[in-house]
Short mmCIF file of C-alpha atoms in Angstrom, two decimals:
data_model
loop_
_atom_site.label_atom_id
_atom_site.label_comp_id
_atom_site.label_asym_id
_atom_site.label_seq_id
_atom_site.Cartn_x
_atom_site.Cartn_y
_atom_site.Cartn_z
CA MET A 1 -23.01 20.11 39.10
CA LEU A 2 -20.94 16.96 39.45
CA SER A 3 -21.27 14.49 42.28
CA TYR A 4 -17.72 13.68 43.39
CA THR A 5 -16.81 10.62 45.44
CA ASN A 6 -13.05 11.35 45.50
CA THR A 7 -12.09 8.03 43.99
CA ILE A 8 -9.22 7.02 41.72
CA ASP A 9 -10.09 7.30 38.01
CA GLU A 10 -13.24 9.32 38.69
CA MET A 11 -11.91 12.51 37.08
CA HIS A 12 -9.09 12.83 34.55
CA GLN A 13 -7.76 16.14 33.25
CA ILE A 14 -6.14 16.44 29.82
CA ASP A 15 -4.07 19.26 28.35
CA PHE A 16 -1.53 20.08 25.68
CA VAL A 17 1.73 21.77 26.64
CA GLY A 18 3.91 23.40 24.00
CA PRO A 19 5.03 23.93 21.41
CA ARG A 20 8.64 23.34 22.38
CA GLN A 21 11.50 23.53 19.88
CA ILE A 22 13.94 20.66 19.35
CA LYS A 23 17.08 22.09 17.78
CA GLY A 24 17.60 20.76 14.28
CA PHE A 25 14.18 19.10 14.21
CA GLY A 26 11.35 21.56 14.86
CA SER A 27 8.42 22.06 17.22
CA ILE A 28 6.69 19.38 19.29
CA ASN A 29 3.70 19.37 21.65
CA SER A 30 3.09 17.11 24.62
CA LEU A 31 -0.38 15.80 25.44
CA HIS A 32 -0.78 14.97 29.12
CA LEU A 33 -3.46 13.15 31.09
CA LYS A 34 -3.56 13.08 34.88
CA ASP A 35 -5.92 11.42 37.34
CA VAL A 36 -7.06 14.07 39.84
CA ILE A 37 -7.23 11.70 42.84
CA GLY A 38 -4.83 8.88 41.99
CA SER A 39 -2.25 11.26 40.44
CA GLN A 40 -1.20 8.76 37.76
CA VAL A 41 -0.04 10.42 34.55
CA ALA A 42 0.22 9.48 30.89
CA GLY A 43 1.27 11.35 27.79
CA ASN A 44 2.81 11.42 24.37
CA GLN A 45 4.36 13.89 21.95
CA TYR A 46 3.05 15.13 18.60
CA ILE A 47 3.95 17.65 15.93
CA GLY A 48 0.58 19.40 16.20
CA LYS A 49 -2.30 19.79 18.63
CA SER A 50 -4.86 18.10 16.40
CA MET A 51 -8.02 16.41 17.62
CA ASN A 52 -6.93 13.32 15.70
CA ASN A 53 -3.90 13.06 17.98
CA VAL A 54 -6.09 13.38 21.08
CA ILE A 55 -8.48 10.68 19.85
CA LYS A 56 -5.69 8.24 18.97
CA PHE A 57 -4.02 8.80 22.34
CA LEU A 58 -7.24 8.16 24.26
CA LEU A 59 -8.22 5.06 22.28
CA ASP A 60 -4.80 3.54 22.99
CA TYR A 61 -4.89 4.61 26.64
CA TRP A 62 -8.35 3.21 27.39
CA LYS A 63 -7.37 -0.23 26.11
CA SER A 64 -4.87 -0.58 28.94
CA HIS A 65 -6.14 1.86 31.60
CA PRO A 66 -9.50 2.55 33.25
CA ILE A 67 -12.03 4.83 31.57
CA PRO A 68 -12.95 7.68 33.95
CA LYS A 69 -16.40 8.99 34.80
CA TYR A 70 -15.40 12.56 33.87
CA ILE A 71 -12.80 14.20 31.63
CA GLN A 72 -12.02 17.88 32.17
CA VAL A 73 -10.45 20.01 29.44
CA ASP A 74 -9.98 23.58 28.29
CA ASN A 75 -11.83 25.14 25.36
CA GLY A 76 -9.12 24.71 22.72
CA MET A 77 -9.97 23.45 19.25
CA SER A 78 -8.26 20.14 20.07
CA PHE A 79 -11.21 19.39 22.37
CA ALA A 80 -14.11 21.74 21.62
CA GLY A 81 -13.81 21.77 17.84
CA ASP A 82 -14.42 24.79 15.63
CA PHE A 83 -15.36 28.25 16.88
CA ILE A 84 -17.95 28.90 14.16
CA HIS A 85 -20.84 26.46 13.97
CA PRO A 86 -23.38 26.47 16.84
CA ARG A 87 -24.29 23.18 18.52
CA SER A 88 -21.42 21.47 16.75
CA ILE A 89 -20.37 18.58 18.99
CA SER A 90 -16.74 17.71 18.37
CA ARG A 91 -15.39 14.24 17.61
CA PHE A 92 -13.51 14.34 20.91
CA VAL A 93 -16.74 14.91 22.84
CA ARG A 94 -18.54 12.26 20.79
CA LEU A 95 -15.83 9.72 21.56
CA CYS A 96 -16.05 10.47 25.27
CA LEU A 97 -19.84 10.11 25.26
CA TYR A 98 -19.49 6.89 23.25
CA VAL A 99 -17.46 5.28 26.04
CA GLY A 100 -19.70 6.67 28.79
CA ILE A 101 -17.69 9.71 29.89
CA GLU A 102 -19.15 13.10 30.81
CA VAL A 103 -16.99 15.96 29.49
CA VAL A 104 -16.35 19.09 31.55
CA PHE A 105 -15.14 22.27 29.83
CA ILE A 106 -13.52 24.76 32.21
CA ALA A 107 -14.13 28.50 31.94
CA PRO A 108 -12.20 30.13 29.06
CA ALA A 109 -8.77 31.55 29.94
CA LYS A 110 -8.85 30.00 33.44
CA PRO A 111 -6.10 27.33 33.30
CA TRP A 112 -5.99 27.11 37.11
CA MET A 113 -9.30 25.23 36.90
CA ASN A 114 -7.31 22.38 35.34
CA GLY A 115 -4.75 22.72 38.10
CA THR A 116 -3.91 19.02 38.45
CA VAL A 117 -2.65 18.55 34.91
CA GLU A 118 -1.32 22.12 34.69
CA GLY A 119 0.79 21.42 37.77
CA PHE A 120 2.21 18.34 36.09
CA ASN A 121 2.92 20.38 32.95
CA GLY A 122 5.14 22.61 35.06
CA LYS A 123 6.94 19.62 36.55
CA PHE A 124 7.40 18.14 33.05
CA ASP A 125 8.95 21.41 31.92
CA GLU A 126 11.32 21.79 34.89
CA LYS A 127 12.33 18.17 35.55
CA PHE A 128 12.30 16.77 32.03
CA TRP A 129 12.33 19.27 29.17
CA LYS A 130 14.93 21.62 30.67
CA LYS A 131 17.15 18.81 31.98
CA ASP A 132 17.52 16.67 28.86
CA THR A 133 18.30 17.02 25.16
CA PHE A 134 16.43 15.43 22.28
CA SER A 135 17.31 14.67 18.68
CA ASP A 136 13.82 14.29 17.25
CA LEU A 137 10.22 13.33 18.03
CA ASP A 138 10.93 9.61 18.45
CA ASP A 139 13.80 10.30 20.84
CA MET A 140 11.61 12.53 22.99
CA ARG A 141 8.79 9.99 22.99
CA ILE A 142 11.09 7.26 24.30
CA LYS A 143 12.59 9.46 27.01
CA SER A 144 9.24 10.95 28.05
CA GLN A 145 7.75 7.50 28.74
CA ILE A 146 10.61 6.81 31.14
CA PHE A 147 9.84 10.11 32.88
CA TYR A 148 6.11 9.34 33.14
CA GLN A 149 6.89 5.92 34.62
CA SER A 150 9.22 7.40 37.22
CA GLN A 151 6.57 9.94 38.21
CA ASN A 152 3.94 7.21 38.51
CA ARG A 153 6.18 5.11 40.75
CA PHE A 154 6.57 8.12 43.02
CA TYR A 155 2.82 8.82 43.05
CA SER A 156 2.10 5.14 43.79
CA TRP A 157 4.50 5.26 46.73
CA LYS A 158 2.77 8.36 48.10
CA ARG A 159 -0.65 6.80 47.56
CA LYS A 160 0.21 3.85 49.82
CA LYS A 161 -0.02 6.24 52.75
CA GLN A 162 -3.55 7.28 51.80
CA ASP A 163 -6.80 5.37 52.08
CA LEU A 164 -7.97 5.86 48.50
CA LYS A 165 -10.57 3.80 46.70
CA ALA A 166 -10.86 3.25 42.95
CA MET A 167 -13.95 3.58 40.78
CA THR A 168 -15.90 0.33 40.50
CA PRO A 169 -16.52 -1.44 38.30
CA LYS A 170 -13.35 -0.71 36.34
CA ARG A 171 -14.14 -0.06 32.68
CA MET A 172 -11.74 -0.42 29.75
CA LEU A 173 -12.04 -0.68 25.98
CA ARG A 174 -11.82 -4.08 24.38
CA ARG A 175 -8.45 -4.65 22.71
CA ASP A 176 -10.15 -5.25 19.36
CA PHE A 177 -12.32 -2.11 19.56
CA LYS A 178 -12.36 0.00 16.41
CA ILE A 179 -14.35 3.07 15.43
CA ASP A 180 -14.49 5.35 12.41
CA ARG A 181 -12.68 8.35 13.89
CA SER A 182 -14.01 10.65 11.16
CA ASN A 183 -17.66 9.73 11.78
CA ILE A 184 -18.27 9.05 15.47
CA PRO A 185 -21.99 8.69 16.22
CA LEU A 186 -23.71 10.88 18.79
CA VAL A 187 -24.94 8.95 21.83
CA ALA A 188 -26.85 9.94 24.93
CA GLY A 189 -24.76 11.59 27.65
CA LYS A 190 -23.96 14.88 29.34
CA ILE A 191 -21.61 17.75 28.46
CA HIS A 192 -20.79 20.26 31.20
CA PHE A 193 -19.46 23.83 31.04
CA ILE A 194 -18.11 26.21 33.68
CA ARG A 195 -18.72 29.77 32.52
CA ILE A 196 -18.57 33.36 33.75
CA VAL A 197 -21.70 35.36 32.96
CA ASP A 198 -20.74 38.30 30.74
CA SER A 199 -21.78 41.97 30.98
CA ASN A 200 -24.96 41.24 29.02
CA GLY A 201 -25.98 38.44 31.34
CA ASP A 202 -25.05 35.82 28.74
CA ILE A 203 -22.94 32.70 28.57
CA VAL A 204 -21.48 31.13 25.43
CA LEU A 205 -21.66 27.38 24.83
CA LEU A 206 -20.54 25.77 21.58
CA ASN A 207 -20.62 29.07 19.67
CA GLU A 208 -24.08 30.09 20.89
CA HIS A 209 -25.24 32.69 23.42
CA PHE A 210 -27.72 31.88 26.19
CA HIS A 211 -29.16 34.43 28.61
CA ALA A 212 -28.48 33.50 32.23
CA GLY A 213 -29.74 36.81 33.61
CA GLU A 214 -28.34 40.19 34.63
CA ALA A 215 -28.44 39.16 38.29
CA TYR A 216 -25.55 36.79 37.62
CA ILE A 217 -23.20 39.12 35.73
CA GLY A 218 -19.60 38.33 36.71
CA GLU A 219 -20.58 35.12 38.51
CA TYR A 220 -19.49 31.57 37.76
CA ILE A 221 -22.28 29.27 36.64
CA TRP A 222 -22.51 25.62 35.65
CA ALA A 223 -24.29 24.58 32.46
CA THR A 224 -25.16 21.04 31.40
CA ILE A 225 -26.30 19.81 28.01
CA ASP A 226 -28.28 16.58 28.33
CA VAL A 227 -28.04 15.01 24.89
CA ALA A 228 -30.79 12.46 25.56
CA SER A 229 -33.44 14.97 26.68
CA GLN A 230 -32.18 17.70 24.28
CA SER A 231 -32.09 20.20 27.13
CA LEU A 232 -29.70 22.74 28.65
CA SER A 233 -29.74 23.43 32.39
CA VAL A 234 -27.98 26.45 33.92
CA LEU A 235 -27.12 26.17 37.60
CA TYR A 236 -25.76 28.59 40.19
CA ASN A 237 -24.17 27.92 43.57
CA ASP A 238 -25.45 30.70 45.85
CA LYS A 239 -23.75 32.26 48.87
CA ASP A 240 -25.22 29.56 51.11
CA LEU A 241 -23.75 26.90 48.79
CA VAL A 242 -27.22 25.90 47.65
CA VAL A 243 -27.33 24.80 44.01
CA GLN A 244 -30.18 26.44 42.10
CA THR A 245 -31.37 25.81 38.55
CA ILE A 246 -31.69 29.35 37.25
CA LYS A 247 -32.57 28.65 33.62
CA LYS A 248 -33.58 25.74 31.43
CA PHE A 249 -33.59 25.75 27.63
CA GLU A 250 -34.53 23.38 24.88
CA TYR A 251 -31.36 22.23 23.15
CA VAL A 252 -32.45 20.52 19.97
CA ILE A 253 -29.64 18.76 18.12
CA ASP A 254 -30.43 18.16 14.47
CA GLU A 255 -29.04 14.64 14.47
CA GLU A 256 -30.09 11.17 15.53
CA VAL A 257 -29.01 10.34 19.06
CA GLN A 258 -28.15 6.70 19.62
CA GLU A 259 -28.33 4.73 22.83
CA LEU A 260 -25.01 3.57 24.27
CA SER A 261 -24.79 -0.22 23.89
CA GLY A 262 -21.69 -0.85 25.99
CA ASP A 263 -20.65 -3.89 23.95
CA HIS A 264 -17.21 -2.37 23.45
CA ILE A 265 -16.55 -1.98 27.19
CA LEU A 266 -14.88 -4.53 29.47
CA PHE A 267 -15.94 -4.50 33.13
CA SER A 268 -13.96 -5.81 36.06
#
C-alpha cells in the first residue's frame, strides 16, 4: 500500500483519450497528465498511442516540471507493454524507475480508479474538442496548449484558497539528460498493482498468474513487486481497515538490476 501525504506532485495520473477524428486529416489521440492534489494538467496530441510517445512526453515534461513520487496508469499497452511475455517490464516502467518513480497500475477495466485524469478527459472533450475545429495535428497541438494553460490558471486560483504543500525536495531532470529509449536499464524500485482476485483465487501481473487464495475471491488486493529484493508481496485491507500481507512470492527477474545513481536529477 502507498503512504500518501496529500502533497502537490506526490501522485500524477496519466491517460490517453481518443482517438478523435479531424475532418480531412485523420485520427488523433491526446495524452494527458494530471496532478491528483495540485490539479495541474499537461498534455499533447499524437497519431497513435505508442509507448514511444509516452516516453518522449514524459522526458520533456520532467525537464521543466517536478518528478512525482508515484505515477498511476491503466493496463494499456502504452504503459504495461505486451500481453504475452511474463515478467516483461516495459520501457515506460523502466523509465519511471530510472527517475525514482513508483508506478501504480489500476485494476483492469476500472477507469474510475484513475478518476482525476479521467475527469479532466471529460472536461477536455466538452470544453475543448466539441467547441473548436482543427485543421491538422499541429493546429490541435497549438490550441490544446492554450486550453491546458487556461485550466491551470483556474486550478492555481482555486488552490490559493487551500493550504496545500508541495513535495520536497523538488526533483527534475537535467536539461541535458539523454537516455537510449530503446534500451532503458532496469534499476531498483517498486511496481504496484491493484487487482481483483478471480474465481480461481488468482491475480494476474505482467502476464503471469499468482494464487492469492480462495478466501479473497472477488476482493480487491494490492500487489507490489520489489525489483531490488526480487520479491512480490500481496496485501489485503480487511474489514477493520488493517493491512495484511497475505502472500509473498519470489519474483526473480532474469536481468541485472542496477542501482539508481541520481546524477541525472536536479534537486531544489
